[in-house]
Amino acid sequence: MVRYLALISLTVFFASGLVVLEDARTEPVLAATTVRGPDQILGAPRYSQTTVESYARSIDCSRYIMKTIPIYYRLAPRRNIAPEVLVAQAIVETGRGYYGGDSKPWNMAGIKKGGAVGDNPKDFEVPPTAYEGVRMHLNHMAAYTGKRPIGEPHDRFYDARAAQKQRGWWVRRISQLGDGIWATDSSYASKIQNHLDDMGRR
């Protein structure tokens, strides 16, 4: 009986050791997959909020960009979207936050109202606060990447989600945002990527 109990204890000990070894082998693999590639939209940020704020100041971004950066870093990780990608996109879309086009603050990504097809100021959403502007931008990216929105989404969310579902794939890379997906500009993705590359040189 004693020998039988010892054998059981020894079996449990070795089995536990194998589980620990298995966990140890898989842990680095899991950690490696959380590192976001330079062209990826989803995943952990490559650059800290401080680095992105420093970069935004260095290129003379307006207060509209500066005020939203902490909000991007608070909200975007909740949907596994890299906050600095959205900041770089907002810099491109708003002309560093100076809004030279028809879109107005706090619309951070030139998002139109649901069903709107024109380019007049009345066709664009006008969020009342920085928080709502960031939330709308994040939700719009969520529509393209297949993520759930935060709170009640804007009307254009449903248009974008339906269009992407019809294409049959979810956006995963910055390089997929141009050529009529998010924007018609063929250099749209490279403009965003250039800002991200410059952030990495800070």
C-alpha positions as a printed Julia matrix, in Angstrom:
202×3 Matrix{Float64}:
   0.0    0.0     0.0
   2.81   2.39    0.92
   4.62   1.51   -2.33
   1.38   2.12   -4.28
   0.89   5.59   -2.66
   4.52   6.48   -3.36
   4.08   5.49   -6.99
   0.97   7.7    -7.29
   2.79  10.63   -5.63
   5.75  10.2    -8.0
   3.41  10.13  -11.03
   1.65  13.34   -9.88
   5.04  15.02   -9.29
   6.32  14.21  -12.8
   3.01  15.19  -14.39
   3.15  18.55  -12.6
   6.7   19.04  -13.82
   5.64  18.35  -17.4
   2.87  20.93  -17.11
   5.35  23.52  -15.81
   7.76  22.67  -18.63
   4.95  22.94  -21.17
   3.94  26.34  -19.77
   7.56  27.49  -19.87
   7.86  26.44  -23.53
   4.65  28.16  -24.63
   5.1   31.37  -22.64
   7.79  32.93  -24.87
   5.69  32.12  -27.95
   2.68  33.92  -26.48
   4.84  36.89  -25.52
   6.29  37.07  -29.03
   2.87  37.23  -30.66
   1.96  40.36  -28.64
   4.68  42.41  -30.35
   3.04  44.47  -33.08
   4.71  44.57  -36.47
   5.32  48.02  -38.03
   2.48  47.6   -40.55
  -0.03  46.09  -38.12
  -3.0   47.96  -36.69
  -3.89  45.49  -33.93
  -1.73  44.78  -30.92
   0.2   46.53  -28.21
   1.67  49.96  -28.93
   5.24  50.1   -30.19
   5.72  53.62  -28.8
   4.8   55.06  -25.44
   2.35  57.9   -24.93
   5.27  60.14  -23.91
   7.14  59.37  -27.14
   4.07  60.09  -29.26
   3.38  63.35  -27.4
   7.0   64.41  -27.89
   6.78  63.63  -31.6
   3.48  65.53  -31.97
   5.02  68.6   -30.32
   8.08  68.36  -32.56
   5.95  68.66  -35.71
   3.84  71.45  -34.2
   0.56  69.57  -33.86
  -2.34  71.68  -32.62
  -4.05  71.38  -29.25
  -6.67  69.18  -30.91
  -4.1   66.44  -31.45
  -2.31  66.97  -28.13
  -5.51  66.73  -26.09
  -6.58  63.48  -27.75
  -3.35  61.49  -27.38
  -3.98  60.43  -23.73
  -7.54  59.46  -24.7
  -6.29  57.28  -27.57
  -3.94  55.54  -25.14
  -6.8   54.97  -22.71
  -9.42  53.71  -25.18
  -7.64  51.97  -28.07
  -6.1   49.11  -26.04
  -9.61  48.12  -24.97
 -10.14  46.87  -28.53
  -6.53  45.75  -29.1
  -6.0   48.62  -31.55
  -2.6   50.31  -31.39
  -3.16  53.89  -30.16
  -0.21  55.41  -32.02
  -1.61  54.16  -35.33
  -4.8   56.13  -34.67
  -2.79  59.19  -33.61
  -0.72  59.04  -36.81
  -3.92  58.67  -38.82
  -5.47  61.65  -37.02
  -2.37  63.75  -37.8
  -2.78  62.91  -41.5
  -6.56  63.36  -41.56
  -6.64  66.7   -39.72
  -3.49  68.31  -41.09
  -1.74  68.04  -37.7
  -4.95  69.17  -36.03
  -5.38  72.41  -37.98
  -8.37  71.17  -40.01
  -7.73  72.72  -43.39
 -10.52  70.73  -45.07
 -14.27  70.43  -44.58
 -14.07  68.29  -41.44
 -14.12  70.18  -38.11
 -13.0   69.44  -34.52
 -13.36  66.97  -32.87
 -13.68  64.78  -35.94
 -10.25  63.13  -35.86
 -10.45  61.1   -39.06
 -12.69  62.89  -41.56
 -15.63  60.62  -40.75
 -18.83  61.42  -42.62
 -22.38  61.06  -41.42
 -24.18  57.84  -42.25
 -25.26  57.79  -45.88
 -23.48  61.06  -46.75
 -21.66  61.07  -50.09
 -20.65  64.73  -50.47
 -17.65  66.67  -49.19
 -19.42  69.66  -47.72
 -19.05  70.53  -44.01
 -22.64  69.36  -43.4
 -21.66  65.85  -44.57
 -19.15  65.33  -41.74
 -19.71  64.3   -38.14
 -18.98  66.99  -35.53
 -18.31  65.29  -32.17
 -18.92  67.63  -29.19
 -15.79  66.7   -27.2
 -12.29  65.3   -27.58
 -13.39  62.06  -25.9
 -16.31  61.61  -28.3
 -14.06  62.37  -31.26
 -11.55  59.71  -30.22
 -14.3   57.21  -29.45
 -15.83  57.77  -32.89
 -12.43  57.35  -34.59
 -11.7   54.19  -32.6
 -15.13  52.79  -33.39
 -14.67  53.54  -37.07
 -11.43  51.55  -37.07
 -13.27  48.83  -35.14
 -15.77  48.67  -38.01
 -12.97  47.85  -40.45
 -11.11  45.45  -38.17
 -14.12  43.47  -36.96
 -13.95  44.71  -33.37
 -16.87  45.65  -31.14
 -17.54  49.38  -30.77
 -17.21  51.18  -27.47
 -20.64  52.5   -26.54
 -23.22  53.42  -29.16
 -21.4   53.86  -32.48
 -21.93  56.66  -34.99
 -24.12  55.93  -38.04
 -21.15  55.6   -40.42
 -19.89  52.67  -38.35
 -22.65  50.5   -39.81
 -21.86  51.6   -43.37
 -18.16  50.82  -42.92
 -18.83  47.48  -41.21
 -21.25  46.4   -43.96
 -18.79  47.41  -46.7
 -15.95  45.46  -45.1
 -18.12  42.4   -44.54
 -19.04  42.51  -48.21
 -15.34  42.53  -49.12
 -15.03  39.35  -47.08
 -11.99  40.24  -44.95
 -11.01  42.41  -41.99
  -8.38  45.12  -42.19
  -5.23  44.14  -40.29
  -2.49  46.29  -41.84
  -1.95  50.02  -42.34
  -1.1   49.27  -45.97
  -4.71  48.08  -46.47
  -6.29  51.45  -45.59
  -5.77  53.23  -48.93
  -7.02  52.52  -52.44
 -10.69  52.95  -51.6
 -10.89  51.0   -48.34
 -10.71  53.86  -45.79
  -9.47  56.5   -48.25
  -9.14  56.76  -52.03
  -5.64  58.3   -51.85
  -3.12  55.72  -53.05
  -0.45  57.26  -50.78
  -2.73  57.39  -47.73
  -1.19  54.39  -45.96
   2.38  55.56  -46.58
   1.58  58.98  -45.07
   0.43  57.28  -41.86
   3.43  54.94  -41.9
   5.85  57.85  -42.37
   4.6   59.46  -39.16
   4.93  56.15  -37.32
   8.47  55.69  -38.63
   9.37  59.18  -37.47
   7.89  58.46  -34.02
  10.28  55.52  -33.8
  13.25  57.85  -34.32
  12.44  59.94  -31.24
